[in-house]
Structure formats: structure tokens, C-alpha cells
Short mmCIF file of C-alpha atoms and ligand atoms in Angstrom, two decimals:
data_model
loop_
_atom_site.label_atom_id
_atom_site.label_comp_id
_atom_site.label_asym_id
_atom_site.label_seq_id
_atom_site.Cartn_x
_atom_site.Cartn_y
_atom_site.Cartn_z
CA UNK M 1 -26.45 55.25 72.10
CA UNK M 2 -28.03 52.56 73.39
CA UNK M 3 -26.71 51.94 77.09
CA UNK M 4 -24.60 54.11 79.77
CA UNK M 5 -21.15 53.75 81.21
CA UNK M 6 -23.07 55.04 84.35
CA UNK M 7 -23.26 51.76 86.41
CA UNK M 8 -23.28 49.95 82.96
CA UNK M 9 -26.96 50.52 82.54
CA UNK M 10 -28.22 48.47 79.61
CA UNK M 11 -31.66 49.61 78.42
CA UNK M 12 -32.35 46.17 76.67
CA UNK M 13 -32.62 44.49 80.31
CA UNK M 14 -35.83 46.88 80.99
CA UNK M 15 -39.14 44.98 80.78
CA UNK M 16 -41.54 46.81 78.39
CA UNK M 17 -43.76 49.01 79.75
CA UNK M 18 -41.87 49.11 83.24
CA UNK M 19 -38.78 51.07 82.33
CA UNK M 20 -39.03 53.82 85.28
CA UNK M 21 -39.24 51.12 87.75
CA UNK M 22 -36.40 49.14 86.01
CA UNK M 23 -34.07 52.40 86.28
CA UNK M 24 -35.17 53.36 89.51
CA UNK M 25 -34.56 49.65 90.95
CA UNK M 26 -31.04 49.72 89.08
CA UNK M 27 -30.07 52.85 90.91
CA UNK M 28 -31.59 51.79 94.48
CA UNK M 29 -29.25 48.67 94.01
CA UNK M 30 -26.30 50.62 93.01
CA UNK M 31 -26.76 52.79 96.07
CA UNK M 32 -27.17 49.80 98.35
CA UNK M 33 -24.25 47.97 96.86
CA UNK M 34 -22.08 51.05 97.36
CA UNK M 35 -21.22 51.62 93.70
CA UNK M 36 -23.06 54.91 94.37
CA UNK M 37 -21.28 56.26 97.46
CA UNK M 38 -22.57 59.21 99.32
CA UNK M 39 -21.99 62.96 97.14
CA UNK M 40 -21.64 61.20 93.90
CA UNK M 41 -23.43 63.03 91.10
CA UNK M 42 -25.70 61.19 88.75
CA UNK M 43 -26.04 62.33 85.47
CA UNK M 44 -28.00 64.85 84.13
CA UNK M 45 -31.61 63.58 83.26
CA UNK M 46 -31.18 64.72 80.03
CA UNK M 47 -27.77 63.08 79.53
CA UNK M 48 -28.68 59.72 80.86
CA UNK M 49 -32.05 59.66 78.77
CA UNK M 50 -30.13 60.44 76.34
CA UNK M 51 -27.84 57.78 76.58
CA UNK M 52 -30.27 54.98 77.54
CA UNK M 53 -32.96 56.32 74.64
CA UNK M 54 -35.45 57.17 77.17
CA UNK M 55 -37.46 60.04 77.53
CA UNK M 56 -36.47 62.60 79.81
CA UNK M 57 -39.63 62.49 81.91
CA UNK M 58 -38.74 58.43 82.96
CA UNK M 59 -35.39 59.46 84.32
CA UNK M 60 -36.89 62.47 86.05
CA UNK M 61 -39.62 60.32 87.42
CA UNK M 62 -37.02 58.00 88.67
CA UNK M 63 -35.11 60.34 90.41
CA UNK M 64 -37.98 61.57 92.09
CA UNK M 65 -39.14 58.44 93.56
CA UNK M 66 -35.25 58.05 94.71
CA UNK M 67 -35.57 61.53 95.95
CA UNK M 68 -38.85 60.51 98.12
CA UNK M 69 -37.14 57.29 99.29
CA UNK M 70 -34.19 59.50 100.96
CA UNK M 71 -31.71 57.68 98.62
CA UNK M 72 -30.60 60.86 96.68
CA UNK M 73 -30.89 64.94 97.23
CA UNK M 74 -31.52 67.27 94.88
CA UNK M 75 -28.76 70.34 95.06
CA UNK M 76 -28.86 74.00 95.08
CA UNK M 77 -27.47 74.44 92.26
CA UNK M 78 -28.93 71.68 90.08
CA UNK M 79 -28.16 68.35 90.07
CA UNK M 80 -28.80 65.34 92.17
CA UNK M 81 -26.38 63.38 94.59
CA UNK M 82 -26.33 60.17 96.51
CA UNK M 83 -27.88 61.10 100.10
CA UNK M 84 -26.03 60.09 103.23
CA UNK M 85 -27.27 56.54 103.35
CA UNK M 86 -26.28 53.18 104.83
CA UNK M 87 -25.82 50.95 102.37
CA UNK M 88 -28.32 47.90 102.70
CA UNK M 89 -26.20 45.15 101.97
CA UNK M 90 -22.16 44.78 102.92
CA UNK M 91 -20.72 47.70 100.69
CA UNK M 92 -18.06 47.12 98.21
CA UNK M 93 -14.62 48.94 99.57
CA UNK M 94 -14.98 51.47 97.24
CA UNK M 95 -18.58 52.72 98.34
CA UNK M 96 -16.86 53.35 101.97
CA UNK M 97 -14.74 55.72 100.50
CA UNK M 98 -15.43 59.41 99.93
CA UNK M 99 -15.88 60.96 96.49
CA UNK M 100 -13.69 62.70 96.40
CA UNK M 101 -6.67 65.79 61.77
CA UNK M 102 -5.82 64.15 59.64
CA UNK M 103 -1.96 64.53 60.52
CA UNK M 104 -0.43 65.00 57.40
CA UNK M 105 3.17 65.15 56.69
CA UNK M 106 3.24 66.74 53.63
CA UNK M 107 0.12 65.65 51.95
CA UNK M 108 0.32 62.41 54.25
CA UNK M 109 -2.44 61.06 56.69
CA UNK M 110 -1.46 58.92 59.59
CA UNK M 111 -4.68 56.45 60.20
CA UNK M 112 -2.38 54.28 62.41
CA UNK M 113 -4.18 52.79 65.50
CA UNK M 114 -4.65 54.03 68.85
CA UNK M 115 -5.24 58.06 69.22
CA UNK M 116 -8.30 60.03 70.46
CA UNK M 117 -9.17 63.22 69.12
CA UNK M 118 -6.45 65.16 70.63
CA UNK M 119 -7.58 68.35 69.01
CA UNK M 120 -10.40 68.12 71.77
CA UNK M 121 -8.33 68.04 74.64
CA UNK M 122 -10.33 70.05 77.24
CA UNK M 123 -7.74 72.84 77.34
CA UNK M 124 -10.23 75.47 78.79
CA UNK M 125 -11.42 72.89 81.65
CA UNK M 126 -8.05 72.06 82.16
CA UNK M 127 -6.61 75.37 82.56
CA UNK M 128 -9.30 76.08 84.90
CA UNK M 129 -8.60 73.04 87.19
CA UNK M 130 -4.92 73.73 87.36
CA UNK M 131 -5.50 77.43 88.06
CA UNK M 132 -7.66 76.05 91.02
CA UNK M 133 -5.14 73.63 92.44
CA UNK M 134 -2.22 75.84 92.29
CA UNK M 135 -4.29 78.54 94.11
CA UNK M 136 -5.84 76.04 97.03
CA UNK M 137 -2.55 73.53 97.04
CA UNK M 138 -1.10 73.72 100.33
CA UNK M 139 2.85 74.00 100.66
CA UNK M 140 2.60 70.63 102.21
CA UNK M 141 1.32 69.15 98.94
CA UNK M 142 4.02 70.79 96.96
CA UNK M 143 6.64 68.57 98.38
CA UNK M 144 7.06 64.65 98.18
CA UNK M 145 3.74 63.11 97.33
CA UNK M 146 2.46 59.67 98.24
CA UNK M 147 4.52 57.45 95.85
CA UNK M 148 1.45 55.60 95.29
CA UNK M 149 -0.26 58.44 93.91
CA UNK M 150 -1.98 61.76 95.69
CA UNK M 151 -4.91 60.75 97.90
CA UNK M 152 -7.39 62.89 96.13
CA UNK M 153 -6.73 61.19 92.89
CA UNK M 154 -6.99 57.67 93.89
CA UNK M 155 -10.17 58.36 95.96
CA UNK M 156 -11.53 60.23 92.49
CA UNK M 157 -10.30 57.19 90.53
CA UNK M 158 -11.74 54.70 92.80
CA UNK M 159 -15.56 56.30 92.80
CA UNK M 160 -14.98 56.80 88.89
CA UNK M 161 -13.79 53.34 88.25
CA UNK M 162 -16.76 51.62 90.60
CA UNK M 163 -19.23 53.64 88.75
CA UNK M 164 -18.20 53.15 85.14
CA UNK M 165 -16.18 49.95 84.95
CA UNK M 166 -17.75 48.10 88.01
CA UNK M 167 -14.29 47.93 89.47
CA UNK M 168 -13.89 47.05 93.37
CA UNK M 169 -11.14 49.13 94.82
CA UNK M 170 -10.26 50.98 98.02
CA UNK M 171 -8.14 54.10 97.31
CA UNK M 172 -5.41 52.38 99.14
CA UNK M 173 -5.31 49.49 96.42
CA UNK M 174 -4.60 52.28 93.55
CA UNK M 175 -1.53 53.07 92.29
CA UNK M 176 -0.83 56.03 90.25
CA UNK M 177 1.85 54.81 87.33
CA UNK M 178 2.91 56.71 84.13
CA UNK M 179 0.32 54.81 81.96
CA UNK M 180 -0.50 51.37 81.18
CA UNK M 181 3.23 50.81 80.32
CA UNK M 182 4.29 52.14 83.47
CA UNK M 183 2.00 49.64 85.16
CA UNK M 184 3.62 46.94 83.03
CA UNK M 185 6.97 47.54 83.93
CA UNK M 186 6.00 47.67 87.54
CA UNK M 187 4.36 44.45 87.35
CA UNK M 188 6.85 42.81 85.39
CA UNK M 189 9.32 43.35 87.89
CA UNK M 190 7.61 42.36 90.80
CA UNK M 191 6.60 39.34 89.19
CA UNK M 192 9.64 38.41 88.40
CA UNK M 193 10.73 39.07 91.84
CA UNK M 194 8.29 36.08 92.92
CA UNK M 195 9.81 33.82 90.10
CA UNK M 196 7.18 34.04 87.87
CA UNK M 197 9.55 34.85 84.85
CA UNK M 198 7.22 34.46 81.72
CA UNK M 199 4.10 36.28 80.61
CA UNK M 200 1.30 35.02 78.10
CA UNK M 201 0.31 37.20 75.54
CA UNK M 202 -2.74 37.44 73.40
CA UNK M 203 -1.83 36.45 69.80
CA UNK M 204 -2.39 38.51 68.06
CA UNK M 205 -2.03 41.14 70.77
CA UNK M 206 -0.94 44.67 71.60
CA UNK M 207 2.87 44.83 70.29
CA UNK M 208 3.48 48.00 72.45
CA UNK M 209 2.56 45.83 75.61
CA UNK M 210 4.44 42.78 74.48
CA UNK M 211 7.70 44.75 73.72
CA UNK M 212 7.10 46.11 77.35
CA UNK M 213 6.76 42.85 78.94
CA UNK M 214 9.69 41.25 76.65
CA UNK M 215 12.02 43.81 77.97
CA UNK M 216 11.61 42.93 81.67
CA UNK M 217 10.66 39.20 81.46
CA UNK M 218 12.40 35.92 80.35
CA UNK M 219 9.89 35.05 77.94
CA UNK M 220 6.50 35.52 76.37
CA UNK M 221 4.34 32.52 75.57
CA UNK M 222 1.72 33.15 72.50
CA UNK M 223 -2.07 32.36 73.22
CA UNK M 224 -4.27 32.72 70.63
CA UNK M 225 -7.17 34.23 70.24
CA UNK M 226 -10.46 33.47 68.47
CA UNK M 227 -14.02 35.21 68.10
CA UNK M 228 -14.56 34.59 72.01
CA UNK M 229 -10.98 36.05 72.97
CA UNK M 230 -8.40 34.82 74.43
CA UNK M 231 -8.12 30.68 74.48
CA UNK M 232 -8.07 29.48 78.04
CA UNK M 233 -7.80 26.24 77.19
CA UNK M 234 -4.65 26.92 75.22
CA UNK M 235 -3.30 29.14 78.30
CA UNK M 236 -3.90 26.06 80.46
CA UNK M 237 -1.74 23.84 78.09
CA UNK M 238 1.25 26.51 79.14
CA UNK M 239 3.21 26.49 82.66
CA UNK M 240 3.19 30.51 82.84
CA UNK M 241 1.76 32.22 85.82
CA UNK M 242 0.56 35.36 84.20
CA UNK M 243 -1.10 36.53 81.30
CA UNK M 244 -2.17 39.86 80.08
CA UNK M 245 -5.61 40.13 78.16
CA UNK M 246 -7.61 43.06 76.65
CA UNK M 247 -11.07 41.54 77.65
CA UNK M 248 -13.53 44.68 76.99
CA UNK M 249 -11.87 44.94 73.47
CA UNK M 250 -9.30 42.71 72.46
CA UNK M 251 -6.64 44.43 70.82
CA UNK M 252 -6.25 44.34 67.65
CA UNK M 253 -9.16 41.87 66.38
CA UNK M 254 -11.93 43.80 68.57
CA UNK M 255 -13.78 40.87 70.10
CA UNK M 256 -14.93 40.84 73.58
CA UNK M 257 -13.71 38.06 76.00
CA UNK M 258 -16.73 35.92 76.31
CA UNK M 259 -18.69 35.43 79.76
CA UNK M 260 -17.50 31.79 80.18
CA UNK M 261 -13.85 32.79 79.25
CA UNK M 262 -14.00 35.22 81.94
CA UNK M 263 -14.96 32.54 84.51
CA UNK M 264 -12.59 30.02 82.68
CA UNK M 265 -9.94 32.89 83.18
CA UNK M 266 -10.08 33.03 87.00
CA UNK M 267 -10.50 29.64 87.56
CA UNK M 268 -7.32 29.10 85.77
CA UNK M 269 -5.46 31.57 87.74
CA UNK M 270 -7.02 30.12 91.03
CA UNK M 271 -5.61 26.70 89.87
CA UNK M 272 -2.48 28.17 88.80
CA UNK M 273 -1.80 30.45 91.46
CA UNK M 274 -1.80 33.06 88.47
CA UNK M 275 -2.07 36.76 87.68
CA UNK M 276 -4.43 37.90 85.05
CA UNK M 277 -3.00 41.56 83.90
CA UNK M 278 -6.64 43.34 82.70
CA UNK M 279 -5.54 46.05 80.14
CA UNK M 280 -8.77 48.02 79.90
CA UNK M 281 -7.24 50.86 78.01
CA UNK M 282 -10.25 51.70 75.60
CA UNK M 283 -13.27 50.26 77.36
CA UNK M 284 -14.92 53.94 77.70
CA UNK M 285 -15.72 53.66 74.37
CA UNK M 286 -18.40 51.13 73.37
CA UNK M 287 -20.84 52.64 70.70
CA UNK M 288 -23.85 49.82 70.11
CA UNK M 289 -24.62 48.99 73.95
CA UNK M 290 -23.15 49.47 77.46
CA UNK M 291 -19.43 48.79 78.09
CA UNK M 292 -19.17 44.97 79.64
CA UNK M 293 -17.97 45.44 83.16
CA UNK M 294 -14.48 45.13 84.04
CA UNK M 295 -13.30 41.47 85.12
CA UNK M 296 -11.67 42.83 88.09
CA UNK M 297 -14.71 42.45 89.43
CA UNK M 298 -14.91 38.62 89.32
CA UNK M 299 -11.77 38.05 91.35
CA UNK M 300 -10.21 41.32 92.71
CA UNK M 301 -7.40 38.94 94.11
CA UNK M 302 -6.50 37.24 90.97
CA UNK M 303 -7.17 40.12 88.03
CA UNK M 304 -4.76 43.30 88.35
CA UNK M 305 -6.71 46.04 86.53
CA UNK M 306 -4.83 48.34 84.57
CA UNK M 307 -5.78 51.28 82.45
CA UNK M 308 -4.85 54.87 81.56
CA UNK M 309 -5.93 58.43 80.40
CA UNK M 310 -4.27 57.91 76.94
CA UNK M 311 -7.33 56.98 75.22
CA UNK M 312 -9.75 59.73 77.19
CA UNK M 313 -7.26 62.62 77.72
CA UNK M 314 -3.71 62.41 76.09
CA UNK M 315 -1.08 59.93 75.90
CA UNK M 316 1.32 62.92 76.53
CA UNK M 317 0.22 63.21 80.13
CA UNK M 318 1.31 59.76 80.74
CA UNK M 319 -1.09 58.97 83.42
CA UNK M 320 -2.26 55.40 84.22
CA UNK M 321 -3.19 53.23 86.98
CA UNK M 322 -3.37 49.79 88.36
CA UNK M 323 -5.64 48.22 90.85
CA UNK M 324 -3.46 46.11 93.01
CA UNK M 325 -4.64 42.84 94.52
CA UNK M 326 -3.87 42.96 98.28
CA UNK M 327 -1.26 40.15 97.75
CA UNK M 328 1.05 42.26 95.46
CA UNK M 329 -0.09 45.57 96.77
CA UNK M 330 3.17 46.27 98.84
CA UNK M 331 5.33 45.35 96.76
CA UNK M 332 4.34 47.20 93.54
CA UNK M 333 3.93 50.41 95.83
CA UNK M 334 7.49 49.76 97.07
CA UNK M 335 8.30 49.39 93.24
CA UNK M 336 6.82 52.47 92.30
CA UNK M 337 8.78 54.47 95.18
CA UNK M 338 11.98 52.98 94.31
CA UNK M 339 11.46 53.65 90.40
CA UNK M 340 11.01 57.86 90.82
CA UNK M 341 9.12 58.42 93.97
CA UNK M 342 5.89 58.19 92.11
CA UNK M 343 4.19 61.03 89.29
CA UNK M 344 4.21 64.96 89.55
CA UNK M 345 1.76 65.66 92.22
CA UNK M 346 0.39 69.07 90.69
CA UNK M 347 -0.70 67.24 87.78
CA UNK M 348 -2.34 64.50 89.50
CA UNK M 349 -4.19 67.23 91.50
CA UNK M 350 -5.52 69.01 88.44
CA UNK M 351 -6.59 65.11 87.35
CA UNK M 352 -8.65 64.92 90.68
CA UNK M 353 -10.12 68.20 90.03
CA UNK M 354 -10.97 67.19 86.54
CA UNK M 355 -12.89 64.11 88.12
CA UNK M 356 -14.38 65.78 91.02
CA UNK M 357 -16.29 68.51 89.19
CA UNK M 358 -17.34 65.88 86.37
CA UNK M 359 -15.42 67.56 83.87
CA UNK M 360 -13.70 64.66 82.57
CA UNK M 361 -16.89 62.27 82.32
CA UNK M 362 -18.30 65.34 80.35
CA UNK M 363 -15.50 65.66 77.97
CA UNK M 364 -15.77 61.83 77.45
CA UNK M 365 -19.46 61.95 76.68
CA UNK M 366 -18.38 64.40 73.90
CA UNK M 367 -15.46 62.23 72.79
CA UNK M 368 -17.50 59.50 72.59
CA UNK M 369 -20.04 61.00 70.08
CA UNK M 370 -17.45 62.24 67.94
CA UNK M 371 -15.37 58.91 67.54
CA UNK M 372 -18.48 56.77 67.11
CA UNK M 373 -19.41 59.32 63.88
CA UNK M 374 -16.23 58.78 62.76
CA UNK M 375 -16.31 55.19 63.35
CA UNK M 376 -19.62 54.93 61.28
CA UNK M 377 -18.17 57.06 58.62
CA UNK M 378 -14.99 54.48 58.28
CA UNK M 379 -17.26 51.72 57.97
CA UNK M 380 -19.18 53.30 55.28
CA UNK M 381 -16.03 54.47 53.55
CA UNK M 382 -14.47 51.10 53.77
CA UNK M 383 -17.67 49.39 52.29
CA UNK M 384 -17.45 51.87 49.29
CA UNK M 385 -13.44 51.99 48.55
CA UNK M 386 -12.38 48.77 50.09
CA UNK M 387 -15.27 46.38 48.56
CA UNK M 388 -15.21 42.81 49.82
CA UNK M 389 -12.79 43.70 52.78
CA UNK M 390 -14.63 42.62 56.09
CA UNK M 391 -14.53 44.50 59.38
CA UNK M 392 -13.52 42.33 62.11
CA UNK M 393 -14.63 43.38 65.87
CA UNK M 394 -17.45 45.07 67.79
CA UNK M 395 -18.45 48.73 67.48
CA UNK M 396 -16.25 50.12 69.92
CA UNK M 397 -12.81 51.71 70.55
CA UNK M 398 -10.58 53.70 68.45
CA UNK M 399 -9.60 51.35 66.08
CA UNK M 400 -11.01 48.52 63.43
CA UNK M 401 -9.29 45.66 61.71
CA UNK M 402 -9.91 45.20 57.91
CA UNK M 403 -9.35 42.11 56.30
CA UNK M 404 -7.40 41.88 53.36
CA UNK M 405 -7.92 39.51 50.32
CA UNK M 406 -5.78 36.24 51.45
CA UNK M 407 -2.99 36.38 48.89
CA UNK M 408 -2.02 39.69 50.12
CA UNK M 409 1.24 40.23 52.23
CA UNK M 410 -0.25 42.74 54.72
CA UNK M 411 3.40 44.47 55.46
CA UNK M 412 3.69 44.98 51.45
CA UNK M 413 0.31 46.95 51.26
CA UNK M 414 1.36 49.15 54.50
CA UNK M 415 4.86 49.66 52.92
CA UNK M 416 2.92 50.64 49.22
CA UNK M 417 0.61 52.70 51.53
CA UNK M 418 3.38 54.55 53.35
CA UNK M 419 5.29 55.56 49.85
CA UNK M 420 1.84 57.18 48.81
CA UNK M 421 1.35 59.01 52.03
CA UNK M 422 -0.63 56.71 54.17
CA UNK M 423 0.72 55.69 57.33
CA UNK M 424 -1.09 52.66 58.85
CA UNK M 425 -0.43 49.52 60.47
CA UNK M 426 -0.47 45.54 59.21
CA UNK M 427 -2.25 43.17 61.69
CA UNK M 428 0.71 40.86 60.95
CA UNK M 429 2.81 43.45 63.19
CA UNK M 430 0.44 42.30 66.28
CA UNK M 431 0.95 38.71 65.63
CA UNK M 432 3.78 36.16 66.31
CA UNK M 433 3.33 34.18 63.20
CA UNK M 434 2.14 35.98 60.12
CA UNK M 435 -1.76 35.08 60.32
CA UNK M 436 -4.49 36.35 57.88
CA UNK M 437 -3.51 39.68 56.49
CA UNK M 438 -5.26 42.81 57.15
CA UNK M 439 -4.90 46.59 58.05
CA UNK M 440 -5.51 47.91 61.60
CA UNK M 441 -6.97 51.47 61.35
CA UNK M 442 -7.47 54.35 63.84
CA UNK M 443 -10.29 56.45 63.15
CA UNK M 444 -10.29 58.52 66.56
CA UNK M 445 -8.06 61.91 65.54
CA UNK M 446 -9.58 62.35 62.11
CA UNK M 447 -12.14 64.94 60.84
CA UNK M 448 -14.66 62.77 58.63
CA UNK M 449 -13.45 64.20 55.28
CA UNK M 450 -9.79 63.20 56.03
CA UNK M 451 -10.91 59.90 57.18
CA UNK M 452 -12.81 59.38 53.67
CA UNK M 453 -9.71 60.71 51.60
CA UNK M 454 -7.28 58.48 53.55
CA UNK M 455 -9.69 55.22 53.28
CA UNK M 456 -10.15 56.29 49.36
CA UNK M 457 -6.26 56.04 48.56
CA UNK M 458 -6.05 52.99 50.78
CA UNK M 459 -8.73 51.56 48.64
CA UNK M 460 -6.69 52.34 45.26
CA UNK M 461 -3.75 50.96 47.13
CA UNK M 462 -4.89 47.58 47.88
CA UNK M 463 -6.69 47.48 44.56
CA UNK M 464 -3.56 47.97 43.07
CA UNK M 465 -1.88 45.17 45.11
CA UNK M 466 -4.58 42.90 43.75
CA UNK M 467 -4.42 43.23 40.16
C1 LIG W 1 -3.66 47.74 73.93
C2 LIG W 1 -3.15 49.02 74.65
N1 LIG W 1 -3.24 48.99 76.05
C3 LIG W 1 -2.40 50.32 76.33
C4 LIG W 1 -2.21 51.46 75.83
C5 LIG W 1 -2.10 52.51 76.42
O1 LIG W 1 -0.70 52.66 76.68
P1 LIG W 1 -0.17 53.96 77.87
O2 LIG W 1 -1.33 54.22 78.99
O3 LIG W 1 1.03 53.63 78.12
O4 LIG W 1 -0.20 55.12 77.07
C6 LIG W 1 -2.07 51.51 74.19
C7 LIG W 1 -1.73 52.44 73.60
O5 LIG W 1 -2.00 52.42 72.38
C8 LIG W 1 -3.10 50.28 73.73
O6 LIG W 1 -3.33 49.81 72.39
#
């Protein structure tokens, strides 16, 4: 991969011939501004060199310089961690915190969107973490936990979100939820109490999110999406004061919200005294460059960052979080308490352990490689079996959109596909109006031969609809 999650390092911005100095400076800056807090473990030189397409020697030398400057220390067991240094600039709040198969029904294949490779769930690492938690949890920890989430998990999440997504968050601002869905229900209820009774949604936009928000609110306001993401001009024409967007990887179209639109969206929220819900659902997976930093960092008071482990571990865990702006935090935490006293504590402690030991990030690196290979294979198979059907969106996430010939009805195509054993979603499912026909294809769970088989069959189905 050309780029790293870690500090969103983008090697393309490194001057030719001065890559080591560039890397050293990036790491120094991360330590100075607090994104890399004391005790944070740097990626191994091998992993970082691989992600940045640099030689390992370059990374080793950069780490060595930082060591000489006293900014990092090398541990006895190997590994390099950030030393006990006072940040040179005002630290971000996060810096002040310690770190704590193709599923076949019969011979059918489900390539509808949204799932990671669940067969890769890190069962051994999970069991190890769970055993450790069971043997070390205090009696007190087996009682009622903080409804907002156990402190160890919120601390570990604050560090991870700062490092990997540029999110500015005190653990105290993080509310552990039942996935993105749980975060949206809480938010919708709290916004409603404040007189914000409608929410703008991307059109097309995630059907699942839309249904949850529609359940809790009085109405939804569709706002069109183009190649730069959500149209902020169109949003500004509405009278709503809340909007949900997927800036890093728009669902379903796969575009990225442009820098101008990001700024415009924050300016809109300031003018309208509004709230932007940033659904960062699959931002961990960017295959062509380093992921774009989360929007929350631009305006922590206007943007509510929500995400979950559904795309990294498994939807079955029902674990997500939101980073609440100060003016909403107390009400959101109270709503979390009043709903069900919070998420199960033992599972939260297990997740904290996976984050603290680096096991979650290791798992993510393995998954990212696998998902990228599957996406590449899907792109190739689509070019072969669905010739002339364009693929939309950036190389990221767990799904892609294939545009169909304009005269086709995507619902008819998916109905026919279903009869022939291929489960796939029509693009129109995610839009308010029918729009252009397309298919939203999930490649995450399937070994490459299964994916190829599904796409070969889909190609025949589409050709049959066309002729
Ligand atoms: C756009 C979008 N947001 C969020 C989610 C995740 O929802 P949850 O975290 O509730 O499992 C999904 C799942 O498919 C999604 O497609």
C-alpha cells in the first residue's frame, strides 16, 4: 500500500531524496502535537516500511534519530514506544490521556455489500484477551460499569482514533454504543429533544442508517451526492439542522467528500447551529493511498464522529462509539444510561486488551491486505464478465458500485440474480428516487474463486437482461 493509517502518512508528499528526514519530521510532529502520546507503540519498521513503500533502513534510521532526540525509547522485548516527553505545542486532548465464502445457500452466493471477511475473525487473539480479562478483572469490574463505556476501552479508543483517524477526543467524550446504529438512535433522540426533528441524508445514502433515523425522527431530507460527495449548497437550501454523511468513503457511491466541501459543511453547521454526523464506517480500508483524516478534527464541536467494529471485527459484537461534542455529551451519556445501562463490560475489557496489545491493529493489517486483493480480483472480473459496466468510487472499503446499461432496471436485475442464486443489492435501494441503475457489490467475505464465479454468473444475467 502506498500510505499508512498511522498518522495518515502519505509518502507522496515526501521530497525525493529526503524521505528519511521527512518521516522523522512527521513522527516528531505527531509527538509534539500529542497525536502520539507517551507509551504509544510505533509500528514495526518492517510494517511501516511496507506500508510506505520505503526501505526498512529508512524507517530504522528515522526511529534511530528520534531515539537520539529522546523522543522514543526502544523496549527490551523489541518495539519502539513514545518516551515521556512534554509536547512542544499545546497537546490535543487525546494526547493527555494514557494509552491505555462465499456464503452459499444451496449453490447461491451472497455478494450484497457490507461484510468483512468474517472467517478471518481473530479467534485465538480474542480468546487470549478474554482469558486475560477473566483472570485479572476485579470484582468491582464485574458489577455495573460506567454506562458511557468502561474507561480502559474509552482510553484505548481515544489513542487509536487519534493515531489512525486524526480524531481529537478525550476518553470522556467517547460513548460506547451498540454499533453505528446504536449511536444514531441515541443521537436522533437527543436531537429531537432539542427541537431538531428532521435530518438530512445523502441521496443515495445508506439504506440501513436511513431507516434507523426515519424511525426516530419526524422526517428525512434527501440531499444529492455528486463526485465531490454531499452537495452542501443543496443542504443549505433546506431548513434542517442535522445531517449524516460518509465523508471518507461515501456509501454507496464510493466518492470522497472533497476538502472544499468539508470546509463548506463545517461552515454550514456553524451558520445553522447544526450538527454533522460523520459516519466513518469503513475508513480503515483505503487501498490506493493513506486514508483521508476524519472530519471531526476540523470541528470537534460541530461534528459527531461515529464508527464501529462491524467492518474490522464482526457486526455480531455490536460495538461502536461516538465522539460527542461537549454541548451534547451529558445528554447523550444520560440517554445511554437510560436505554440499557451500557454495553457488556467484559466484552469492552476484552476489546481494550486487543487494542492495548496491538492485536486489533495487526488483525486490521492482515484484513486490509486480503480485502485489497479481493477488490482487485473483483475489478478484474467485472472488466471481463461485465464489459462496458463502469466501476464507480475510490479503491477503498468493502464494496464497489457497478453501473448498468441505462435502459436496465436494477431491481429487475437483482430479482433475476436472486432467482439464479446470487444475492446482490440494487443501487436504487439506497436512493430516494430510482436514479441511474447499478449494483452494489460486496467483495469482503469471499475467496477470489468464489467472487469470480459470482461475477461470471452475474455477467450472464446482465447480458440476458440486455438482449
Ligand atoms: C454506511 C454504513 N454505516 C454504518 C454501518 C455499520 O453499522 P453497525 O455499526 O451498526 O453495524 C454500515 C453497515 O453495513 C454501513 O453500511
